[in-house]
Amino acid sequence: MKEILRRLDRMYPAATCALHHHNPWELLVATILSAQCTDKRVNEVTPGLFAKYPTPADFAAARQEVLANDIRSTGFFNNKARSLIGAARKVVTDFGGQVPRTMEEMLTIPGAARKTANVVLGTAYGIASGVVVDTHVQRVAVRLDLTKNTDPVKIEQDLVKILPRERWVLFSHQVIHHGRALCAARKPKCAECGLDDLCYARDKTA
């Protein structure tokens, strides 16, 4: 694990969240939109979205069918619009318009499961509440034999046991970048990978 972390630092020294945002609320919205959607597409949608709905109160007052049309290109737009309006109303009503800073409170927000909560707490507030496990982290963790599980919650439990807490946030960013750049689901670029000799995944290409 220490060697993996050392090499990740060398490969991705400045890794950070790929979702563009200016505050915790915008990051929460972007993360909800990123479900089953690329970060690139989300980043194309959010500038206009935040111009139209600058605050949580603006989202809370939105008509669901109008908001759904605004985010149509991100997919699953009806469900996402419902979640965003519910999240906005919760943040405005229960948290004074500010995204909360604890996992327990975050999980009461519509559309915010553990992955979303970890993204917002870790990136927006620097709070290491857990490890973000998206599809990239799930794939890379299995390939590097850091877990035998396939369920994201169980994978997170495995990772927090072997990762220093001060690395939880950065590790997620680095592995997500690694999953996009080299350790792809199909045809991973093993010959270019700085972790190649530490990895013995069954689907290696080199």
mmCIF file with all atom_site columns, C-alpha atoms in Angstrom:
data_model
loop_
_atom_site.group_PDB
_atom_site.id
_atom_site.type_symbol
_atom_site.label_atom_id
_atom_site.label_alt_id
_atom_site.label_comp_id
_atom_site.label_asym_id
_atom_site.label_entity_id
_atom_site.label_seq_id
_atom_site.pdbx_PDB_ins_code
_atom_site.Cartn_x
_atom_site.Cartn_y
_atom_site.Cartn_z
_atom_site.occupancy
_atom_site.B_iso_or_equiv
_atom_site.pdbx_formal_charge
_atom_site.auth_seq_id
_atom_site.auth_comp_id
_atom_site.auth_asym_id
_atom_site.auth_atom_id
_atom_site.pdbx_PDB_model_num
ATOM 1   C CA . MET A 1 1   ? 0.000   0.000   0.000   1.00 0.00 ? 1   MET A CA 1
ATOM 2   C CA . LYS A 1 2   ? 2.822   2.411   0.835   1.00 0.00 ? 2   LYS A CA 1
ATOM 3   C CA . GLU A 1 3   ? 4.439   1.729   -2.531  1.00 0.00 ? 3   GLU A CA 1
ATOM 4   C CA . ILE A 1 4   ? 1.140   2.183   -4.371  1.00 0.00 ? 4   ILE A CA 1
ATOM 5   C CA . LEU A 1 5   ? 0.623   5.543   -2.640  1.00 0.00 ? 5   LEU A CA 1
ATOM 6   C CA . ARG A 1 6   ? 4.192   6.623   -3.417  1.00 0.00 ? 6   ARG A CA 1
ATOM 7   C CA . ARG A 1 7   ? 3.719   5.869   -7.089  1.00 0.00 ? 7   ARG A CA 1
ATOM 8   C CA . LEU A 1 8   ? 0.302   7.516   -7.254  1.00 0.00 ? 8   LEU A CA 1
ATOM 9   C CA . ASP A 1 9   ? 1.901   10.660  -5.814  1.00 0.00 ? 9   ASP A CA 1
ATOM 10  C CA . ARG A 1 10  ? 4.482   10.543  -8.584  1.00 0.00 ? 10  ARG A CA 1
ATOM 11  C CA . MET A 1 11  ? 1.895   9.902   -11.319 1.00 0.00 ? 11  MET A CA 1
ATOM 12  C CA . TYR A 1 12  ? -0.858  12.262  -10.139 1.00 0.00 ? 12  TYR A CA 1
ATOM 13  C CA . PRO A 1 13  ? 0.684   14.811  -7.747  1.00 0.00 ? 13  PRO A CA 1
ATOM 14  C CA . ALA A 1 14  ? -2.002  17.449  -8.198  1.00 0.00 ? 14  ALA A CA 1
ATOM 15  C CA . ALA A 1 15  ? -5.096  15.269  -8.562  1.00 0.00 ? 15  ALA A CA 1
ATOM 16  C CA . THR A 1 16  ? -8.336  16.933  -7.535  1.00 0.00 ? 16  THR A CA 1
ATOM 17  C CA . CYS A 1 17  ? -12.046 16.719  -8.239  1.00 0.00 ? 17  CYS A CA 1
ATOM 18  C CA . ALA A 1 18  ? -12.857 16.951  -11.946 1.00 0.00 ? 18  ALA A CA 1
ATOM 19  C CA . LEU A 1 19  ? -16.292 18.494  -11.339 1.00 0.00 ? 19  LEU A CA 1
ATOM 20  C CA . HIS A 1 20  ? -16.192 22.286  -11.695 1.00 0.00 ? 20  HIS A CA 1
ATOM 21  C CA . HIS A 1 21  ? -17.686 24.157  -8.755  1.00 0.00 ? 21  HIS A CA 1
ATOM 22  C CA . HIS A 1 22  ? -17.288 27.309  -6.686  1.00 0.00 ? 22  HIS A CA 1
ATOM 23  C CA . ASN A 1 23  ? -18.849 26.228  -3.395  1.00 0.00 ? 23  ASN A CA 1
ATOM 24  C CA . PRO A 1 24  ? -20.140 23.128  -1.555  1.00 0.00 ? 24  PRO A CA 1
ATOM 25  C CA . TRP A 1 25  ? -23.674 23.485  -2.917  1.00 0.00 ? 25  TRP A CA 1
ATOM 26  C CA . GLU A 1 26  ? -22.496 23.593  -6.536  1.00 0.00 ? 26  GLU A CA 1
ATOM 27  C CA . LEU A 1 27  ? -20.353 20.515  -5.890  1.00 0.00 ? 27  LEU A CA 1
ATOM 28  C CA . LEU A 1 28  ? -23.349 18.693  -4.406  1.00 0.00 ? 28  LEU A CA 1
ATOM 29  C CA . VAL A 1 29  ? -25.439 19.529  -7.483  1.00 0.00 ? 29  VAL A CA 1
ATOM 30  C CA . ALA A 1 30  ? -22.656 18.486  -9.867  1.00 0.00 ? 30  ALA A CA 1
ATOM 31  C CA . THR A 1 31  ? -22.113 15.212  -8.014  1.00 0.00 ? 31  THR A CA 1
ATOM 32  C CA . ILE A 1 32  ? -25.815 14.342  -8.143  1.00 0.00 ? 32  ILE A CA 1
ATOM 33  C CA . LEU A 1 33  ? -25.791 15.098  -11.873 1.00 0.00 ? 33  LEU A CA 1
ATOM 34  C CA . SER A 1 34  ? -22.691 12.930  -12.412 1.00 0.00 ? 34  SER A CA 1
ATOM 35  C CA . ALA A 1 35  ? -24.540 9.674   -11.700 1.00 0.00 ? 35  ALA A CA 1
ATOM 36  C CA . GLN A 1 36  ? -24.474 7.595   -14.909 1.00 0.00 ? 36  GLN A CA 1
ATOM 37  C CA . CYS A 1 37  ? -22.951 10.601  -16.696 1.00 0.00 ? 37  CYS A CA 1
ATOM 38  C CA . THR A 1 38  ? -19.447 11.790  -17.529 1.00 0.00 ? 38  THR A CA 1
ATOM 39  C CA . ASP A 1 39  ? -17.875 14.642  -15.594 1.00 0.00 ? 39  ASP A CA 1
ATOM 40  C CA . LYS A 1 40  ? -17.179 16.318  -18.945 1.00 0.00 ? 40  LYS A CA 1
ATOM 41  C CA . ARG A 1 41  ? -20.884 16.461  -19.766 1.00 0.00 ? 41  ARG A CA 1
ATOM 42  C CA . VAL A 1 42  ? -21.764 17.678  -16.262 1.00 0.00 ? 42  VAL A CA 1
ATOM 43  C CA . ASN A 1 43  ? -19.204 20.467  -16.593 1.00 0.00 ? 43  ASN A CA 1
ATOM 44  C CA . GLU A 1 44  ? -20.846 21.510  -19.851 1.00 0.00 ? 44  GLU A CA 1
ATOM 45  C CA . VAL A 1 45  ? -24.265 21.738  -18.204 1.00 0.00 ? 45  VAL A CA 1
ATOM 46  C CA . THR A 1 46  ? -23.531 23.348  -14.834 1.00 0.00 ? 46  THR A CA 1
ATOM 47  C CA . PRO A 1 47  ? -22.377 26.855  -15.894 1.00 0.00 ? 47  PRO A CA 1
ATOM 48  C CA . GLY A 1 48  ? -25.735 27.637  -17.465 1.00 0.00 ? 48  GLY A CA 1
ATOM 49  C CA . LEU A 1 49  ? -27.565 25.812  -14.680 1.00 0.00 ? 49  LEU A CA 1
ATOM 50  C CA . PHE A 1 50  ? -25.897 27.832  -11.922 1.00 0.00 ? 50  PHE A CA 1
ATOM 51  C CA . ALA A 1 51  ? -26.481 31.050  -13.843 1.00 0.00 ? 51  ALA A CA 1
ATOM 52  C CA . LYS A 1 52  ? -30.203 30.258  -13.952 1.00 0.00 ? 52  LYS A CA 1
ATOM 53  C CA . TYR A 1 53  ? -30.375 28.906  -10.380 1.00 0.00 ? 53  TYR A CA 1
ATOM 54  C CA . PRO A 1 54  ? -27.648 30.713  -8.374  1.00 0.00 ? 54  PRO A CA 1
ATOM 55  C CA . THR A 1 55  ? -28.637 29.518  -4.887  1.00 0.00 ? 55  THR A CA 1
ATOM 56  C CA . PRO A 1 56  ? -30.206 26.513  -3.159  1.00 0.00 ? 56  PRO A CA 1
ATOM 57  C CA . ALA A 1 57  ? -33.344 28.606  -2.716  1.00 0.00 ? 57  ALA A CA 1
ATOM 58  C CA . ASP A 1 58  ? -33.576 29.034  -6.483  1.00 0.00 ? 58  ASP A CA 1
ATOM 59  C CA . PHE A 1 59  ? -33.362 25.253  -6.979  1.00 0.00 ? 59  PHE A CA 1
ATOM 60  C CA . ALA A 1 60  ? -35.931 24.728  -4.212  1.00 0.00 ? 60  ALA A CA 1
ATOM 61  C CA . ALA A 1 61  ? -38.391 26.982  -6.040  1.00 0.00 ? 61  ALA A CA 1
ATOM 62  C CA . ALA A 1 62  ? -37.823 25.403  -9.456  1.00 0.00 ? 62  ALA A CA 1
ATOM 63  C CA . ARG A 1 63  ? -40.557 23.525  -11.303 1.00 0.00 ? 63  ARG A CA 1
ATOM 64  C CA . GLN A 1 64  ? -39.492 19.938  -11.707 1.00 0.00 ? 64  GLN A CA 1
ATOM 65  C CA . GLU A 1 65  ? -40.384 19.667  -15.398 1.00 0.00 ? 65  GLU A CA 1
ATOM 66  C CA . VAL A 1 66  ? -38.438 22.847  -16.196 1.00 0.00 ? 66  VAL A CA 1
ATOM 67  C CA . LEU A 1 67  ? -35.367 21.781  -14.222 1.00 0.00 ? 67  LEU A CA 1
ATOM 68  C CA . ALA A 1 68  ? -35.520 18.311  -15.796 1.00 0.00 ? 68  ALA A CA 1
ATOM 69  C CA . ASN A 1 69  ? -35.361 19.913  -19.226 1.00 0.00 ? 69  ASN A CA 1
ATOM 70  C CA . ASP A 1 70  ? -32.405 22.063  -18.132 1.00 0.00 ? 70  ASP A CA 1
ATOM 71  C CA . ILE A 1 71  ? -30.413 18.942  -17.188 1.00 0.00 ? 71  ILE A CA 1
ATOM 72  C CA . ARG A 1 72  ? -31.783 16.608  -19.873 1.00 0.00 ? 72  ARG A CA 1
ATOM 73  C CA . SER A 1 73  ? -28.391 15.890  -21.441 1.00 0.00 ? 73  SER A CA 1
ATOM 74  C CA . THR A 1 74  ? -27.048 14.358  -18.199 1.00 0.00 ? 74  THR A CA 1
ATOM 75  C CA . GLY A 1 75  ? -29.499 11.445  -18.407 1.00 0.00 ? 75  GLY A CA 1
ATOM 76  C CA . PHE A 1 76  ? -32.070 10.226  -15.854 1.00 0.00 ? 76  PHE A CA 1
ATOM 77  C CA . PHE A 1 77  ? -33.141 13.870  -15.790 1.00 0.00 ? 77  PHE A CA 1
ATOM 78  C CA . ASN A 1 78  ? -36.533 13.380  -14.111 1.00 0.00 ? 78  ASN A CA 1
ATOM 79  C CA . ASN A 1 79  ? -35.046 11.546  -11.137 1.00 0.00 ? 79  ASN A CA 1
ATOM 80  C CA . LYS A 1 80  ? -32.153 13.981  -10.907 1.00 0.00 ? 80  LYS A CA 1
ATOM 81  C CA . ALA A 1 81  ? -34.464 16.992  -11.028 1.00 0.00 ? 81  ALA A CA 1
ATOM 82  C CA . ARG A 1 82  ? -36.532 15.491  -8.208  1.00 0.00 ? 82  ARG A CA 1
ATOM 83  C CA . SER A 1 83  ? -33.389 14.861  -6.170  1.00 0.00 ? 83  SER A CA 1
ATOM 84  C CA . LEU A 1 84  ? -32.005 18.354  -6.756  1.00 0.00 ? 84  LEU A CA 1
ATOM 85  C CA . ILE A 1 85  ? -35.234 20.070  -5.716  1.00 0.00 ? 85  ILE A CA 1
ATOM 86  C CA . GLY A 1 86  ? -35.511 17.798  -2.672  1.00 0.00 ? 86  GLY A CA 1
ATOM 87  C CA . ALA A 1 87  ? -31.868 18.426  -1.769  1.00 0.00 ? 87  ALA A CA 1
ATOM 88  C CA . ALA A 1 88  ? -32.301 22.183  -2.128  1.00 0.00 ? 88  ALA A CA 1
ATOM 89  C CA . ARG A 1 89  ? -35.410 22.231  0.063   1.00 0.00 ? 89  ARG A CA 1
ATOM 90  C CA . LYS A 1 90  ? -33.652 20.143  2.708   1.00 0.00 ? 90  LYS A CA 1
ATOM 91  C CA . VAL A 1 91  ? -30.562 22.375  2.688   1.00 0.00 ? 91  VAL A CA 1
ATOM 92  C CA . VAL A 1 92  ? -32.645 25.555  2.861   1.00 0.00 ? 92  VAL A CA 1
ATOM 93  C CA . THR A 1 93  ? -35.130 24.323  5.469   1.00 0.00 ? 93  THR A CA 1
ATOM 94  C CA . ASP A 1 94  ? -32.944 22.268  7.795   1.00 0.00 ? 94  ASP A CA 1
ATOM 95  C CA . PHE A 1 95  ? -29.452 23.665  7.301   1.00 0.00 ? 95  PHE A CA 1
ATOM 96  C CA . GLY A 1 96  ? -29.970 27.382  6.716   1.00 0.00 ? 96  GLY A CA 1
ATOM 97  C CA . GLY A 1 97  ? -28.936 27.202  3.073   1.00 0.00 ? 97  GLY A CA 1
ATOM 98  C CA . GLN A 1 98  ? -25.520 25.707  3.863   1.00 0.00 ? 98  GLN A CA 1
ATOM 99  C CA . VAL A 1 99  ? -24.462 22.181  2.901   1.00 0.00 ? 99  VAL A CA 1
ATOM 100 C CA . PRO A 1 100 ? -23.811 20.343  6.203   1.00 0.00 ? 100 PRO A CA 1
ATOM 101 C CA . ARG A 1 101 ? -20.390 19.119  7.314   1.00 0.00 ? 101 ARG A CA 1
ATOM 102 C CA . THR A 1 102 ? -21.156 15.679  8.741   1.00 0.00 ? 102 THR A CA 1
ATOM 103 C CA . MET A 1 103 ? -21.859 12.329  7.091   1.00 0.00 ? 103 MET A CA 1
ATOM 104 C CA . GLU A 1 104 ? -24.949 11.816  9.221   1.00 0.00 ? 104 GLU A CA 1
ATOM 105 C CA . GLU A 1 105 ? -26.492 15.099  8.087   1.00 0.00 ? 105 GLU A CA 1
ATOM 106 C CA . MET A 1 106 ? -25.414 14.641  4.474   1.00 0.00 ? 106 MET A CA 1
ATOM 107 C CA . LEU A 1 107 ? -27.189 11.281  4.275   1.00 0.00 ? 107 LEU A CA 1
ATOM 108 C CA . THR A 1 108 ? -30.514 12.968  5.111   1.00 0.00 ? 108 THR A CA 1
ATOM 109 C CA . ILE A 1 109 ? -30.316 14.966  1.862   1.00 0.00 ? 109 ILE A CA 1
ATOM 110 C CA . PRO A 1 110 ? -32.263 13.523  -1.100  1.00 0.00 ? 110 PRO A CA 1
ATOM 111 C CA . GLY A 1 111 ? -29.886 12.227  -3.770  1.00 0.00 ? 111 GLY A CA 1
ATOM 112 C CA . ALA A 1 112 ? -26.874 12.103  -1.439  1.00 0.00 ? 112 ALA A CA 1
ATOM 113 C CA . ALA A 1 113 ? -25.706 8.566   -0.696  1.00 0.00 ? 113 ALA A CA 1
ATOM 114 C CA . ARG A 1 114 ? -22.265 7.812   0.784   1.00 0.00 ? 114 ARG A CA 1
ATOM 115 C CA . LYS A 1 115 ? -20.336 8.417   -2.437  1.00 0.00 ? 115 LYS A CA 1
ATOM 116 C CA . THR A 1 116 ? -21.882 11.836  -2.948  1.00 0.00 ? 116 THR A CA 1
ATOM 117 C CA . ALA A 1 117 ? -21.428 12.730  0.719   1.00 0.00 ? 117 ALA A CA 1
ATOM 118 C CA . ASN A 1 118 ? -17.765 11.692  0.643   1.00 0.00 ? 118 ASN A CA 1
ATOM 119 C CA . VAL A 1 119 ? -17.151 13.769  -2.496  1.00 0.00 ? 119 VAL A CA 1
ATOM 120 C CA . VAL A 1 120 ? -18.655 16.912  -0.971  1.00 0.00 ? 120 VAL A CA 1
ATOM 121 C CA . LEU A 1 121 ? -17.186 16.520  2.512   1.00 0.00 ? 121 LEU A CA 1
ATOM 122 C CA . GLY A 1 122 ? -13.726 15.627  1.224   1.00 0.00 ? 122 GLY A CA 1
ATOM 123 C CA . THR A 1 123 ? -13.413 18.078  -1.656  1.00 0.00 ? 123 THR A CA 1
ATOM 124 C CA . ALA A 1 124 ? -15.420 21.067  -0.425  1.00 0.00 ? 124 ALA A CA 1
ATOM 125 C CA . TYR A 1 125 ? -14.576 20.891  3.280   1.00 0.00 ? 125 TYR A CA 1
ATOM 126 C CA . GLY A 1 126 ? -11.416 18.778  3.460   1.00 0.00 ? 126 GLY A CA 1
ATOM 127 C CA . ILE A 1 127 ? -13.181 16.377  5.828   1.00 0.00 ? 127 ILE A CA 1
ATOM 128 C CA . ALA A 1 128 ? -12.031 12.758  5.494   1.00 0.00 ? 128 ALA A CA 1
ATOM 129 C CA . SER A 1 129 ? -15.303 10.999  6.266   1.00 0.00 ? 129 SER A CA 1
ATOM 130 C CA . GLY A 1 130 ? -14.560 8.008   4.037   1.00 0.00 ? 130 GLY A CA 1
ATOM 131 C CA . VAL A 1 131 ? -13.241 7.015   0.625   1.00 0.00 ? 131 VAL A CA 1
ATOM 132 C CA . VAL A 1 132 ? -15.158 7.862   -2.537  1.00 0.00 ? 132 VAL A CA 1
ATOM 133 C CA . VAL A 1 133 ? -15.890 4.619   -4.379  1.00 0.00 ? 133 VAL A CA 1
ATOM 134 C CA . ASP A 1 134 ? -17.075 5.284   -7.913  1.00 0.00 ? 134 ASP A CA 1
ATOM 135 C CA . THR A 1 135 ? -16.746 2.895   -10.856 1.00 0.00 ? 135 THR A CA 1
ATOM 136 C CA . HIS A 1 136 ? -13.062 3.806   -11.350 1.00 0.00 ? 136 HIS A CA 1
ATOM 137 C CA . VAL A 1 137 ? -12.099 3.277   -7.702  1.00 0.00 ? 137 VAL A CA 1
ATOM 138 C CA . GLN A 1 138 ? -14.099 0.054   -7.632  1.00 0.00 ? 138 GLN A CA 1
ATOM 139 C CA . ARG A 1 139 ? -12.315 -1.290  -10.727 1.00 0.00 ? 139 ARG A CA 1
ATOM 140 C CA . VAL A 1 140 ? -8.789  -0.243  -9.731  1.00 0.00 ? 140 VAL A CA 1
ATOM 141 C CA . ALA A 1 141 ? -9.153  -1.451  -6.126  1.00 0.00 ? 141 ALA A CA 1
ATOM 142 C CA . VAL A 1 142 ? -10.148 -4.907  -7.352  1.00 0.00 ? 142 VAL A CA 1
ATOM 143 C CA . ARG A 1 143 ? -7.352  -5.025  -9.931  1.00 0.00 ? 143 ARG A CA 1
ATOM 144 C CA . LEU A 1 144 ? -4.749  -4.045  -7.332  1.00 0.00 ? 144 LEU A CA 1
ATOM 145 C CA . ASP A 1 145 ? -6.155  -6.665  -4.948  1.00 0.00 ? 145 ASP A CA 1
ATOM 146 C CA . LEU A 1 146 ? -7.037  -4.053  -2.323  1.00 0.00 ? 146 LEU A CA 1
ATOM 147 C CA . THR A 1 147 ? -10.463 -5.665  -1.961  1.00 0.00 ? 147 THR A CA 1
ATOM 148 C CA . LYS A 1 148 ? -12.273 -8.866  -2.867  1.00 0.00 ? 148 LYS A CA 1
ATOM 149 C CA . ASN A 1 149 ? -15.666 -7.156  -2.733  1.00 0.00 ? 149 ASN A CA 1
ATOM 150 C CA . THR A 1 150 ? -17.797 -5.703  -5.518  1.00 0.00 ? 150 THR A CA 1
ATOM 151 C CA . ASP A 1 151 ? -20.261 -3.736  -3.377  1.00 0.00 ? 151 ASP A CA 1
ATOM 152 C CA . PRO A 1 152 ? -19.122 -0.080  -3.087  1.00 0.00 ? 152 PRO A CA 1
ATOM 153 C CA . VAL A 1 153 ? -19.936 0.153   0.633   1.00 0.00 ? 153 VAL A CA 1
ATOM 154 C CA . LYS A 1 154 ? -17.877 -2.965  1.404   1.00 0.00 ? 154 LYS A CA 1
ATOM 155 C CA . ILE A 1 155 ? -15.055 -1.755  -0.833  1.00 0.00 ? 155 ILE A CA 1
ATOM 156 C CA . GLU A 1 156 ? -14.988 1.516   1.101   1.00 0.00 ? 156 GLU A CA 1
ATOM 157 C CA . GLN A 1 157 ? -14.838 -0.419  4.376   1.00 0.00 ? 157 GLN A CA 1
ATOM 158 C CA . ASP A 1 158 ? -11.865 -2.384  3.066   1.00 0.00 ? 158 ASP A CA 1
ATOM 159 C CA . LEU A 1 159 ? -10.034 0.719   1.848   1.00 0.00 ? 159 LEU A CA 1
ATOM 160 C CA . VAL A 1 160 ? -10.398 2.738   5.045   1.00 0.00 ? 160 VAL A CA 1
ATOM 161 C CA . LYS A 1 161 ? -8.783  -0.151  6.944   1.00 0.00 ? 161 LYS A CA 1
ATOM 162 C CA . ILE A 1 162 ? -5.600  -0.089  4.859   1.00 0.00 ? 162 ILE A CA 1
ATOM 163 C CA . LEU A 1 163 ? -5.321  3.598   3.922   1.00 0.00 ? 163 LEU A CA 1
ATOM 164 C CA . PRO A 1 164 ? -4.022  6.283   6.289   1.00 0.00 ? 164 PRO A CA 1
ATOM 165 C CA . ARG A 1 165 ? -6.920  8.624   7.049   1.00 0.00 ? 165 ARG A CA 1
ATOM 166 C CA . GLU A 1 166 ? -4.986  11.621  5.774   1.00 0.00 ? 166 GLU A CA 1
ATOM 167 C CA . ARG A 1 167 ? -4.898  9.940   2.354   1.00 0.00 ? 167 ARG A CA 1
ATOM 168 C CA . TRP A 1 168 ? -8.588  9.066   2.004   1.00 0.00 ? 168 TRP A CA 1
ATOM 169 C CA . VAL A 1 169 ? -9.524  12.157  -0.015  1.00 0.00 ? 169 VAL A CA 1
ATOM 170 C CA . LEU A 1 170 ? -6.432  12.365  -2.233  1.00 0.00 ? 170 LEU A CA 1
ATOM 171 C CA . PHE A 1 171 ? -6.376  8.606   -2.884  1.00 0.00 ? 171 PHE A CA 1
ATOM 172 C CA . SER A 1 172 ? -9.863  8.777   -4.394  1.00 0.00 ? 172 SER A CA 1
ATOM 173 C CA . HIS A 1 173 ? -8.913  11.661  -6.692  1.00 0.00 ? 173 HIS A CA 1
ATOM 174 C CA . GLN A 1 174 ? -5.724  9.922   -7.793  1.00 0.00 ? 174 GLN A CA 1
ATOM 175 C CA . VAL A 1 175 ? -7.382  6.585   -8.499  1.00 0.00 ? 175 VAL A CA 1
ATOM 176 C CA . ILE A 1 176 ? -10.256 8.210   -10.395 1.00 0.00 ? 176 ILE A CA 1
ATOM 177 C CA . HIS A 1 177 ? -7.702  9.997   -12.590 1.00 0.00 ? 177 HIS A CA 1
ATOM 178 C CA . HIS A 1 178 ? -5.819  6.719   -12.999 1.00 0.00 ? 178 HIS A CA 1
ATOM 179 C CA . GLY A 1 179 ? -8.981  4.889   -14.010 1.00 0.00 ? 179 GLY A CA 1
ATOM 180 C CA . ARG A 1 180 ? -9.706  7.496   -16.669 1.00 0.00 ? 180 ARG A CA 1
ATOM 181 C CA . ALA A 1 181 ? -6.168  7.865   -17.981 1.00 0.00 ? 181 ALA A CA 1
ATOM 182 C CA . LEU A 1 182 ? -4.804  4.308   -17.956 1.00 0.00 ? 182 LEU A CA 1
ATOM 183 C CA . CYS A 1 183 ? -6.759  1.681   -16.032 1.00 0.00 ? 183 CYS A CA 1
ATOM 184 C CA . ALA A 1 184 ? -9.777  1.665   -18.311 1.00 0.00 ? 184 ALA A CA 1
ATOM 185 C CA . ALA A 1 185 ? -12.511 -0.947  -18.026 1.00 0.00 ? 185 ALA A CA 1
ATOM 186 C CA . ARG A 1 186 ? -11.727 -2.235  -21.499 1.00 0.00 ? 186 ARG A CA 1
ATOM 187 C CA . LYS A 1 187 ? -8.154  -2.474  -22.767 1.00 0.00 ? 187 LYS A CA 1
ATOM 188 C CA . PRO A 1 188 ? -6.272  -0.958  -19.818 1.00 0.00 ? 188 PRO A CA 1
ATOM 189 C CA . LYS A 1 189 ? -2.982  0.618   -20.864 1.00 0.00 ? 189 LYS A CA 1
ATOM 190 C CA . CYS A 1 190 ? -0.851  -1.630  -18.667 1.00 0.00 ? 190 CYS A CA 1
ATOM 191 C CA . ALA A 1 191 ? 2.357   -1.031  -20.642 1.00 0.00 ? 191 ALA A CA 1
ATOM 192 C CA . GLU A 1 192 ? 2.144   2.675   -19.744 1.00 0.00 ? 192 GLU A CA 1
ATOM 193 C CA . CYS A 1 193 ? 1.149   2.143   -16.109 1.00 0.00 ? 193 CYS A CA 1
ATOM 194 C CA . GLY A 1 194 ? 3.479   3.003   -13.256 1.00 0.00 ? 194 GLY A CA 1
ATOM 195 C CA . LEU A 1 195 ? 1.756   0.395   -11.112 1.00 0.00 ? 195 LEU A CA 1
ATOM 196 C CA . ASP A 1 196 ? 2.181   -2.430  -13.618 1.00 0.00 ? 196 ASP A CA 1
ATOM 197 C CA . ASP A 1 197 ? 4.621   -4.547  -11.620 1.00 0.00 ? 197 ASP A CA 1
ATOM 198 C CA . LEU A 1 198 ? 2.450   -4.271  -8.503  1.00 0.00 ? 198 LEU A CA 1
ATOM 199 C CA . CYS A 1 199 ? -0.661  -5.459  -10.329 1.00 0.00 ? 199 CYS A CA 1
ATOM 200 C CA . TYR A 1 200 ? -1.612  -8.988  -11.308 1.00 0.00 ? 200 TYR A CA 1
ATOM 201 C CA . ALA A 1 201 ? -5.183  -8.453  -12.460 1.00 0.00 ? 201 ALA A CA 1
ATOM 202 C CA . ARG A 1 202 ? -6.647  -11.180 -14.629 1.00 0.00 ? 202 ARG A CA 1
ATOM 203 C CA . ASP A 1 203 ? -7.502  -8.769  -17.434 1.00 0.00 ? 203 ASP A CA 1
ATOM 204 C CA . LYS A 1 204 ? -4.063  -7.182  -17.771 1.00 0.00 ? 204 LYS A CA 1
ATOM 205 C CA . THR A 1 205 ? -3.033  -6.377  -21.327 1.00 0.00 ? 205 THR A CA 1
ATOM 206 C CA . ALA A 1 206 ? 0.704   -6.589  -20.712 1.00 0.00 ? 206 ALA A CA 1
#
